[in-house]
mmCIF file of C-alpha atoms and ligand atoms in Angstrom:
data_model
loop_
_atom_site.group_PDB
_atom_site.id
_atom_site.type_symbol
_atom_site.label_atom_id
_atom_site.label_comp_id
_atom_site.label_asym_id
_atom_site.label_seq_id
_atom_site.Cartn_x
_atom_site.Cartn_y
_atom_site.Cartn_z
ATOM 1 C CA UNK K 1 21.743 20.092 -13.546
ATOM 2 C CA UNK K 2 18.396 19.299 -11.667
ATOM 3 C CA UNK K 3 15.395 19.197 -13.942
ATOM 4 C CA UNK K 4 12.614 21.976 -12.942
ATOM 5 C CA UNK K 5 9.502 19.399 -13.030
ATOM 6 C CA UNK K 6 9.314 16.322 -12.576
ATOM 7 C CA UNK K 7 6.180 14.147 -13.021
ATOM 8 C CA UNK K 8 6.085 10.518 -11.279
ATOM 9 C CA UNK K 9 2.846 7.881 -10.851
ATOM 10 C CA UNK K 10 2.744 5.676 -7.671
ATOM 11 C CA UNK K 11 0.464 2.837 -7.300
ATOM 12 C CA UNK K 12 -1.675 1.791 -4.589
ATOM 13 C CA UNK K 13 -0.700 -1.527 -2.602
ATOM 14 C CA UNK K 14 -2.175 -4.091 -0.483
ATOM 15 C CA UNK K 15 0.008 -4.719 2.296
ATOM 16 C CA UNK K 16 -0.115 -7.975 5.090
ATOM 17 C CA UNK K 17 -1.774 -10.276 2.729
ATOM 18 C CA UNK K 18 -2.918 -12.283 5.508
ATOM 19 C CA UNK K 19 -0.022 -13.863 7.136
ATOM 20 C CA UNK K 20 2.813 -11.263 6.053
ATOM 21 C CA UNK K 21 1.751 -8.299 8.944
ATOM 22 C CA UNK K 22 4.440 -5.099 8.031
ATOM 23 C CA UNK K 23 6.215 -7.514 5.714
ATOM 24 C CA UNK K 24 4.458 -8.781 2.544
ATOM 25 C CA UNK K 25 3.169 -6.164 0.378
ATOM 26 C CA UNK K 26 1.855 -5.945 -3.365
ATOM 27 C CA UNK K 27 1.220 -2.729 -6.166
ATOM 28 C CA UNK K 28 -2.208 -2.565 -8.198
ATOM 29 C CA UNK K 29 -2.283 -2.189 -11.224
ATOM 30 C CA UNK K 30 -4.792 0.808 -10.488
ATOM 31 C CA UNK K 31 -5.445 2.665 -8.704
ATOM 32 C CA UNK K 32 -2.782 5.426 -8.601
ATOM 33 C CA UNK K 33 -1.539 8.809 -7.550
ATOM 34 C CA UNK K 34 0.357 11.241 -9.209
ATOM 35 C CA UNK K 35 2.977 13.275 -8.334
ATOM 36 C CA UNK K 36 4.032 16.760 -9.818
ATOM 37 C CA UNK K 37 7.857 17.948 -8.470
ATOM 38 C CA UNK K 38 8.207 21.549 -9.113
ATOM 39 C CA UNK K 39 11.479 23.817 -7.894
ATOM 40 C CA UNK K 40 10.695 26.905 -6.687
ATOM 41 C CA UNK K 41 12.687 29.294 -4.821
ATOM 42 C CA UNK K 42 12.701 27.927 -1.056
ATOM 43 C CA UNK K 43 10.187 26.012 1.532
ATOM 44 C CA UNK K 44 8.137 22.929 0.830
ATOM 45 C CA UNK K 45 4.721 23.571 -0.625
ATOM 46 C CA UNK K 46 1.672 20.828 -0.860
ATOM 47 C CA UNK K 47 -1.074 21.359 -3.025
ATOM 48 C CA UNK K 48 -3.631 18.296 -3.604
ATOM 49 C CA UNK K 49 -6.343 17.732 -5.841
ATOM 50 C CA UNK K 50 -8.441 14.271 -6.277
ATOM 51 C CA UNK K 51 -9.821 12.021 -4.546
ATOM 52 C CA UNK K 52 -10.466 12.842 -0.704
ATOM 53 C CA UNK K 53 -8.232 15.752 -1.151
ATOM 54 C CA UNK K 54 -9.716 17.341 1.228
ATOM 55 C CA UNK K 55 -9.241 15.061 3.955
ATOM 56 C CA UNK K 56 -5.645 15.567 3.864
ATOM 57 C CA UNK K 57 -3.352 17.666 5.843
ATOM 58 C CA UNK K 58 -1.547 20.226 3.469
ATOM 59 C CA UNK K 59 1.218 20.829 6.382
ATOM 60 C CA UNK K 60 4.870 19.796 5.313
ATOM 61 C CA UNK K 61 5.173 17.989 8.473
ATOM 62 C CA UNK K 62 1.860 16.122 8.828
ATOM 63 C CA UNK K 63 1.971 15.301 5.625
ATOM 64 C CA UNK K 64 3.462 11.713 4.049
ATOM 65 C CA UNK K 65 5.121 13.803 1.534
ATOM 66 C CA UNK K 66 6.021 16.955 2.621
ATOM 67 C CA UNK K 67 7.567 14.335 5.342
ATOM 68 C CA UNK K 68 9.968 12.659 2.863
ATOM 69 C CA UNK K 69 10.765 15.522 0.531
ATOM 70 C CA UNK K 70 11.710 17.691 3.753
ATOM 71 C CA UNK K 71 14.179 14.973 4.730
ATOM 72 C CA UNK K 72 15.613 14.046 0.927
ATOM 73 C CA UNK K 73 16.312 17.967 0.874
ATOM 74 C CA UNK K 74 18.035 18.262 3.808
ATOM 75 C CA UNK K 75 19.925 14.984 3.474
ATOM 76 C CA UNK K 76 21.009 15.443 0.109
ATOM 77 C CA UNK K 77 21.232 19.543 1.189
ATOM 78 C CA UNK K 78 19.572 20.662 -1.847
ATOM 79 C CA UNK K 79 18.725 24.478 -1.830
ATOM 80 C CA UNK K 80 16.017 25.013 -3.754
ATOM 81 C CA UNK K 81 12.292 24.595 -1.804
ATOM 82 C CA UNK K 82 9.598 22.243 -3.465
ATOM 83 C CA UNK K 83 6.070 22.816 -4.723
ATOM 84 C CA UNK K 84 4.381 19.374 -4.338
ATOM 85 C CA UNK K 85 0.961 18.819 -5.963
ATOM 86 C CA UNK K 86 -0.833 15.603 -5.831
ATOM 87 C CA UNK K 87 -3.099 14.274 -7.614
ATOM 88 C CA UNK K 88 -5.190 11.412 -5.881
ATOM 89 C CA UNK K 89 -6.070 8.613 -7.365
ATOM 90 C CA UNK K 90 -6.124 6.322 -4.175
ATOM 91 C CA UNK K 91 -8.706 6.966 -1.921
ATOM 92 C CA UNK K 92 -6.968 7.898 1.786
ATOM 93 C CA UNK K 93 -7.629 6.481 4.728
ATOM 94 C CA UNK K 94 -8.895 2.810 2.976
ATOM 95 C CA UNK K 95 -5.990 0.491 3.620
ATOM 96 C CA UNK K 96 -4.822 0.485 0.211
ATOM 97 C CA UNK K 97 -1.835 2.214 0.307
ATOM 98 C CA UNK K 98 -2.397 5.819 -0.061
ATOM 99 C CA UNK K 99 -0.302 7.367 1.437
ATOM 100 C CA UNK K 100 2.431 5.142 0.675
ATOM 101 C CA UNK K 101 2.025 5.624 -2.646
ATOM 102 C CA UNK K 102 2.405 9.453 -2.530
ATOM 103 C CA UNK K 103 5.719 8.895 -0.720
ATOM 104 C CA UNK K 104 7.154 6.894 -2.552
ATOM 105 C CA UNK K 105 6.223 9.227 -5.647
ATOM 106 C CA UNK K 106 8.126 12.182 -3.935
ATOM 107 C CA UNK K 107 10.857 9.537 -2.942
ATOM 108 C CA UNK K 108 11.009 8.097 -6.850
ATOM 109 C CA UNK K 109 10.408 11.406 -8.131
ATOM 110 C CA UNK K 110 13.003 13.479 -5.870
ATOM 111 C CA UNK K 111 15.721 10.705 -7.353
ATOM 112 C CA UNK K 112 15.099 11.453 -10.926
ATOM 113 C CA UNK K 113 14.847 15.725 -10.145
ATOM 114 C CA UNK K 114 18.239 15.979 -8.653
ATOM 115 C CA UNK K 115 19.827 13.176 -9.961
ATOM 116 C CA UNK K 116 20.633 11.336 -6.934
ATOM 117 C CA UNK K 117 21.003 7.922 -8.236
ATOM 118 C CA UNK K 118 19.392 6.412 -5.219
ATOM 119 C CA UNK K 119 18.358 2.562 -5.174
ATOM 120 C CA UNK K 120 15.126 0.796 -4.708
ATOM 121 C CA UNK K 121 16.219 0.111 -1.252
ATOM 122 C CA UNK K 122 17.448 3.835 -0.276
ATOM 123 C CA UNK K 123 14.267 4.974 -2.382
ATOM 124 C CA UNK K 124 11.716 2.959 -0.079
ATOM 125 C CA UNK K 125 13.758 4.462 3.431
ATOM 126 C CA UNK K 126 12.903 7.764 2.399
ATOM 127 C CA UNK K 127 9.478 6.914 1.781
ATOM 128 C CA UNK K 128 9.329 5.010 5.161
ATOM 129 C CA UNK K 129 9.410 7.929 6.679
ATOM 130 C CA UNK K 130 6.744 9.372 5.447
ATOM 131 C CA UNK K 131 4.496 6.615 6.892
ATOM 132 C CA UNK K 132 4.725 8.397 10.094
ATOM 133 C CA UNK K 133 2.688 11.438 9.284
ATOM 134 C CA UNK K 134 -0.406 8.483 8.899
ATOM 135 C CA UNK K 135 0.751 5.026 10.382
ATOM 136 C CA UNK K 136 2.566 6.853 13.306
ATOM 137 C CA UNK K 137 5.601 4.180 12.190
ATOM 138 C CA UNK K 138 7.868 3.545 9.737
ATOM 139 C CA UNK K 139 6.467 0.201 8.516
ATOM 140 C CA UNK K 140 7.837 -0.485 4.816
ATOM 141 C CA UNK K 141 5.336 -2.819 3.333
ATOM 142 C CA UNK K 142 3.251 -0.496 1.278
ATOM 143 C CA UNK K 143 6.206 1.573 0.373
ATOM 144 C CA UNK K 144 8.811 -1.283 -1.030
ATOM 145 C CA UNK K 145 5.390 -2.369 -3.443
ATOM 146 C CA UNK K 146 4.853 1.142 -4.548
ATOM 147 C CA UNK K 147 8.935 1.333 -5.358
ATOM 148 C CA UNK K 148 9.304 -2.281 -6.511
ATOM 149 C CA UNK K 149 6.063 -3.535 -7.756
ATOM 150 C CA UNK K 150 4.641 -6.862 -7.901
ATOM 151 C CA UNK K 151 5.056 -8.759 -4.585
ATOM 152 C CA UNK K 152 7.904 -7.588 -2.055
ATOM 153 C CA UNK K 153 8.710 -8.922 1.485
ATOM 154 C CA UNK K 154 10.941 -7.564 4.263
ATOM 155 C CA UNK K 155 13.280 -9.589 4.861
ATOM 156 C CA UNK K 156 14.611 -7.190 7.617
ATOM 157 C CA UNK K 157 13.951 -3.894 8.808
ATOM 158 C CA UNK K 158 17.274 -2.946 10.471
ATOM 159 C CA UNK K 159 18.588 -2.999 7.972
ATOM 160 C CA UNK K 160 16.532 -2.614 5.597
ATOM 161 C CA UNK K 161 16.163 -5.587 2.852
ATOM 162 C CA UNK K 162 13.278 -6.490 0.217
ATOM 163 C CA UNK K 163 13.031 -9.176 -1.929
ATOM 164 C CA UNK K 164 10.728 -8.544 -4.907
ATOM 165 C CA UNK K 165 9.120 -11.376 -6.577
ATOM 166 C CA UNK K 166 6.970 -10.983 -10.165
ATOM 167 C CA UNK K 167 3.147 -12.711 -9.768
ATOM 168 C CA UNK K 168 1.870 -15.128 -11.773
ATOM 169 C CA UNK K 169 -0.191 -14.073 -15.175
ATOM 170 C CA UNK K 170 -3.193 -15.586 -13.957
ATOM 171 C CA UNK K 171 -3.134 -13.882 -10.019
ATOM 172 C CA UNK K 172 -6.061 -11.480 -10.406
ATOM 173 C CA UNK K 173 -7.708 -9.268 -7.462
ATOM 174 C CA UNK K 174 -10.682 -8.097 -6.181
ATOM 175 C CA UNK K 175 -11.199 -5.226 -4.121
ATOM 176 C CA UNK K 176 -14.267 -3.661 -1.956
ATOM 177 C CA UNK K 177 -13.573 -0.460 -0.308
ATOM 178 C CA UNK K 178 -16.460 0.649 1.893
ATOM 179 C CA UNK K 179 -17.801 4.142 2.295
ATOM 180 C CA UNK K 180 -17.173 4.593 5.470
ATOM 181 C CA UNK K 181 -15.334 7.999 7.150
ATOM 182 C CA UNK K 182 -12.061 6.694 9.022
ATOM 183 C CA UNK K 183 -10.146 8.813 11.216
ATOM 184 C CA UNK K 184 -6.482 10.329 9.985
ATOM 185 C CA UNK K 185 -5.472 8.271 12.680
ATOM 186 C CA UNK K 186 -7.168 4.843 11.654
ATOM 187 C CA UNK K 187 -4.106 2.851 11.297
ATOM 188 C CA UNK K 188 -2.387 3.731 14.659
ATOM 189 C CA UNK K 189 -6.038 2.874 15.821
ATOM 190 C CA UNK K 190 -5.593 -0.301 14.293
ATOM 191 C CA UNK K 191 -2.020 -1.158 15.064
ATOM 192 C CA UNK K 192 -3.219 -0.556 18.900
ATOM 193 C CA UNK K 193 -5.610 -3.481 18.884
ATOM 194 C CA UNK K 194 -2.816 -6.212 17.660
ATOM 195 C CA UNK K 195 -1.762 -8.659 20.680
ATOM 196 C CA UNK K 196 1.711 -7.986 21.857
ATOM 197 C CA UNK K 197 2.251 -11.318 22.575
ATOM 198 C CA UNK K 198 1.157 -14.071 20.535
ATOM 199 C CA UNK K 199 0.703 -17.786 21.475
ATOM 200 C CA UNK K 200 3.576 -20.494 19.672
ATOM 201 C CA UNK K 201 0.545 -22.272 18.271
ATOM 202 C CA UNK K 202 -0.888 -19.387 16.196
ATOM 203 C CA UNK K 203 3.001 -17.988 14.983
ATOM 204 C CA UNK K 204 3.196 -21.758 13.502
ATOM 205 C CA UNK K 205 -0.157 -21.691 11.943
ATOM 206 C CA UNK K 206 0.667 -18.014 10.294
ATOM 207 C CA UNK K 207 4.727 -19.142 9.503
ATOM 208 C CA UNK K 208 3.011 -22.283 7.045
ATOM 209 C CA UNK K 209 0.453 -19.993 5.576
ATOM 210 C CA UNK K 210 3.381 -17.093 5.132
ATOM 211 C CA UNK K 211 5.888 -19.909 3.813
ATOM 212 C CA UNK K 212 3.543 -21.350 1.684
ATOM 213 C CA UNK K 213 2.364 -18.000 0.081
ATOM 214 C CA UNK K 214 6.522 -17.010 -0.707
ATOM 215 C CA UNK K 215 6.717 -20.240 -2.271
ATOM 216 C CA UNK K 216 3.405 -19.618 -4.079
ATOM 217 C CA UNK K 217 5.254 -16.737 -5.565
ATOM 218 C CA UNK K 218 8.047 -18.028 -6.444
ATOM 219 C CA UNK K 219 7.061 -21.041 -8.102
ATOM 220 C CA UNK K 220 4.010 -19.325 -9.784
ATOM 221 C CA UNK K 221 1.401 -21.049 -8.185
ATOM 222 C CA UNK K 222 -1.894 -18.728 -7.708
ATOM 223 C CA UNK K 223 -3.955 -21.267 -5.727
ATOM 224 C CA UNK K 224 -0.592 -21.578 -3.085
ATOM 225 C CA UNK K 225 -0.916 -17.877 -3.206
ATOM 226 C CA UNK K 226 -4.613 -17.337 -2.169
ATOM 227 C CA UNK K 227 -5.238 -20.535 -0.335
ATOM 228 C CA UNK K 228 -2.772 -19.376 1.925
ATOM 229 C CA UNK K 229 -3.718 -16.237 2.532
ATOM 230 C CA UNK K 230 -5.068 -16.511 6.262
ATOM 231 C CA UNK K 231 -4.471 -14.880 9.462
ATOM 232 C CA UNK K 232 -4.704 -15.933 12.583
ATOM 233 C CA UNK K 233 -2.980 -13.314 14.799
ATOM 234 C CA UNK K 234 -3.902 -9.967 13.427
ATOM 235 C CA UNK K 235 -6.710 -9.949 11.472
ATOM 236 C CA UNK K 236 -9.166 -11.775 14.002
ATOM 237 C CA UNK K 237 -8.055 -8.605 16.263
ATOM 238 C CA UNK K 238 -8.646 -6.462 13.562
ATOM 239 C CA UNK K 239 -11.751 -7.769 12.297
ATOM 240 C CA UNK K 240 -14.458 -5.979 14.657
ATOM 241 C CA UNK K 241 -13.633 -2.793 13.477
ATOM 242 C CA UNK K 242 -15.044 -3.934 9.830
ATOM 243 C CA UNK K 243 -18.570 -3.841 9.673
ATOM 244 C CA UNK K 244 -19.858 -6.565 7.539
ATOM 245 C CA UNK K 245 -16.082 -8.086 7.578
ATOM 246 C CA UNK K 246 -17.576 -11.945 8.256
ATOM 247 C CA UNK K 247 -20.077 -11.595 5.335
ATOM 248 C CA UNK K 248 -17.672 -9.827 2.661
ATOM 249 C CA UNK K 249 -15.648 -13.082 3.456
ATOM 250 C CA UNK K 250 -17.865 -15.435 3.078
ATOM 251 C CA UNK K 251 -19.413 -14.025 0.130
ATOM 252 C CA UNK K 252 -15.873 -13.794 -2.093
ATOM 253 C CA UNK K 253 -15.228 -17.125 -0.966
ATOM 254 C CA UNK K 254 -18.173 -18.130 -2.283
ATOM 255 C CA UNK K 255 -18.254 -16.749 -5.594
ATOM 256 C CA UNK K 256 -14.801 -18.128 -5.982
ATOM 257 C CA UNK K 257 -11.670 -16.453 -4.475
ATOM 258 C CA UNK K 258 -9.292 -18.498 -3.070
ATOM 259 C CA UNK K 259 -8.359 -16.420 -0.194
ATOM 260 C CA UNK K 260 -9.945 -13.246 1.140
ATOM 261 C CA UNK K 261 -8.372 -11.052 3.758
ATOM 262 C CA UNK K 262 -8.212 -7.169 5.123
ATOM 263 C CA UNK K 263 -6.259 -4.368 3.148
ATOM 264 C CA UNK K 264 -3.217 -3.352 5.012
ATOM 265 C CA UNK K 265 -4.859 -2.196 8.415
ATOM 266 C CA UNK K 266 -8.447 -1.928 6.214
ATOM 267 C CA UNK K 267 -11.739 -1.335 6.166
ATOM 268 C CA UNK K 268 -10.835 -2.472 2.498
ATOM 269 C CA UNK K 269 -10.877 -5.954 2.177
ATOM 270 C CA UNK K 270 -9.225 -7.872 -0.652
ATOM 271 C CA UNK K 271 -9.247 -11.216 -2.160
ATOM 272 C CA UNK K 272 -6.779 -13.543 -4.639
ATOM 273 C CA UNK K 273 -8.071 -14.732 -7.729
ATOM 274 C CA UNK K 274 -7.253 -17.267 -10.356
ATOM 275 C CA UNK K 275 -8.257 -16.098 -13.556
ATOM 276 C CA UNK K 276 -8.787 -19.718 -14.790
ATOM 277 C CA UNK K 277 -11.128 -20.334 -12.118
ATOM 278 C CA UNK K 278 -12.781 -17.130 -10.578
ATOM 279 C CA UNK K 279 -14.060 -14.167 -12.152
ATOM 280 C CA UNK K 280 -12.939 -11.141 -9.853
ATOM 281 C CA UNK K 281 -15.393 -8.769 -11.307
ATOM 282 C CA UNK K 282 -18.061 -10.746 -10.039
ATOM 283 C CA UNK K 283 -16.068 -11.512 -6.702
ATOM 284 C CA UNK K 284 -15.865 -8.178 -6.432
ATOM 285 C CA UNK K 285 -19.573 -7.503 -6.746
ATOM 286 C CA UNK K 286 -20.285 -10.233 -3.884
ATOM 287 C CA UNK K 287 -18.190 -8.825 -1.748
ATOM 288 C CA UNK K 288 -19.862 -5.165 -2.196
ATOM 289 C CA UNK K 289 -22.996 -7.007 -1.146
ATOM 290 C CA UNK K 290 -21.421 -8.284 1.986
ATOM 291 C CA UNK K 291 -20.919 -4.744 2.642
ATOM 292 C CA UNK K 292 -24.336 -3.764 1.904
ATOM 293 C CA UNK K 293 -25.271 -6.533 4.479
ATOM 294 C CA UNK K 294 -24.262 -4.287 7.150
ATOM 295 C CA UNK K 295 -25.620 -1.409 5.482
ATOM 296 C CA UNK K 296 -22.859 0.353 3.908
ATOM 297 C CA UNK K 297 -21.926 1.112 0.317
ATOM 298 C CA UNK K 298 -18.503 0.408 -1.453
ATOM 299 C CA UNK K 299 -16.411 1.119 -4.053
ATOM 300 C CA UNK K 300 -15.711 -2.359 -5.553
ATOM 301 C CA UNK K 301 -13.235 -3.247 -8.378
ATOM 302 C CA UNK K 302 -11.102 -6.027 -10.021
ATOM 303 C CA UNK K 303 -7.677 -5.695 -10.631
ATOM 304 C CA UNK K 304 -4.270 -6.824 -11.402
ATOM 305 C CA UNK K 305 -0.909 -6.875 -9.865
ATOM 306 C CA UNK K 306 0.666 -3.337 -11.121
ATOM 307 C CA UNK K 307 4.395 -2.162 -11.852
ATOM 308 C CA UNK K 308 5.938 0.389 -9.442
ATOM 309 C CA UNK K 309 6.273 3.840 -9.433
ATOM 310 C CA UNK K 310 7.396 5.024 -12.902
ATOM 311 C CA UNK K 311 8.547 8.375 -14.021
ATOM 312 C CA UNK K 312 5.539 9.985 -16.622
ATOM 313 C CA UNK K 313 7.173 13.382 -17.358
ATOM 314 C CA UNK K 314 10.615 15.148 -16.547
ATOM 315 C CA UNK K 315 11.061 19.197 -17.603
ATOM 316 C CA UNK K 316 14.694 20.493 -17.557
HETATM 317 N N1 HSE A 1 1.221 -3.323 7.743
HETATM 318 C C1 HSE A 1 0.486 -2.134 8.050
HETATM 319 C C2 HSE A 1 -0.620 -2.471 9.025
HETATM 320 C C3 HSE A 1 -0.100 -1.589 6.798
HETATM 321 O O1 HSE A 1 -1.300 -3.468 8.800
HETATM 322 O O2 HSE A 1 -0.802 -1.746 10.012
HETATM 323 C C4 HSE A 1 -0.846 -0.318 7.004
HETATM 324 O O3 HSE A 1 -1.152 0.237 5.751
#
């Protein structure tokens, strides 16, 4: 018997860390977005309230949700239709996994509804897909970290594997998120200006730095982690389109993080801590001045690495 409501909470992610472009990813503790599941008689309604609501297309098919919940229900051929309402938490449009995070809600929360018994690794395809109505593709990252939580990497798209890796106790982050208004469009913008081809030297240099970060992870080793969070192929093409990028860099570096780098496809930019050594609150706070360098506020905040999506309510 499918339950009438169903109530889920997504997290935002970071995705790329540096070297991992489309393939390393990692859930925050917070922000979040939550998802409301209702069943009502037939079509796919999306109500959303929150943070930059408004900048959000409520059309089933532009939207990251209605995208995924329109393709569970015909897949699964449920007949019932779907009111949808989220509640933002994650500020769109930043490079911190918004939309991603609503996805995989609907994905997560879908599962649990109809009793579908779905796995992490069916879960995230479904929310893939919803990537498209903002990314334009179906890239995973943010997704498998708002399923999985923690650290994930994709180990292959086709098909489709994660591994999911726990972070160390003392792996700490700090975030700036600058007030800036980027187009619905931003990431395809900023997939556009990556080099199709890409010199042997710089894959090696990124390979070490992604190698080194797994192994970070796995052995529990923040300063591996951060230290090793560097790009060399995407983010220098990427970095122009930040204003103030160079100085929010220099100034978390500075006051301490060991590795500083853009939010999934950005303006956001995001830095690892160790909590023995740096104080993210005040990392975060020099890297909000960086911003302010090039004359724009931000929204700056420490944080942790979060647990995935997780079911908060479920009506019969
Ligand atoms: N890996 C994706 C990109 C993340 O960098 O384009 C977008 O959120």
């Amino acid at each position: 018997m499918p339950a009438k409501q169903v109530t889920v909470k997504a997290p935002a992610t970071s995705a790329n860390l540096g070297p991992g472009f489309d393939v390393f990813g990692i859930a925050l503790e917070e922000p979040s977005d939550k998802v409301t599941l209702t069943s009502v008689s037939q079509g796919i309604r999306i109500q959303i309230s929150g943070i930059g609501a408004r900048t959000i297309s409520l059309t089933p098919d532009k939207n990251t949700a209605g995208l995924v919940a329109k393709r569970m229900l015909s897949d699964f051929n449920l007949k019932t239709g779907l009111l949808i309402h989220v509640e933002k938490g994650i500020f769109p449009g930043k490079g911190l996994g918004s939309s991603a995070a609503s996805a995989a809600a609907v994905a997560f929360g879908m599962n649990a509804m109809f009793n579908l018994g779905l796995n992490n690794k069916q879960l995230i395809s479904y929310a893939a897909k919803g990537e498209v109505a903002s990314a334009g593709s179906e890239h995973a990252d943010n997704v498998s970290a708002a399923i999985c939580g923690n650290f994930v990497l994709i180990r292959s798209y086709h098909p489709l594997e994660i591994v999911n890796l726990e972070c160390p106790k003392d792996l700490e982050l700090a975030v700036a998120m600058p007030k800036i208004i980027t187009p619905p469009n931003k990431t395809e913008k900023a997939r556009s200006v990556i080099p199709k081809l890409v010199p042997l030297e710089k894959h090696v240099y990124n390979l070490g730095k992604a190698a080194a970060m797994i192994t970070g992870f796995a052995i529990g080793d923040v300063n591996l982690i951060g230290e090793s969070m560097i790009d060399e192929i995407v983010e220098p093409a990427r970095a122009s389109l930040i204003p103030g990028y160079a100085k929010v860099k220099e100034n978390a570096l500075k006051a301490g993080a060991l590795g500083v780098t853009i939010s999934g496809a950005g303006p956001s930019m995001i830095a690892i801590v160790n909590k023995n050594t740096g104080d993210s609150a005040k990392i975060a706070l020099a890297m909000q001045e960086g911003f302010r360098t090039a004359g724009l506020d931000s929204h700056a905040f420490a944080t942790r690495p979060g647990r995935g999506a997780c079911l908060l309510e479920m009506k019969p």
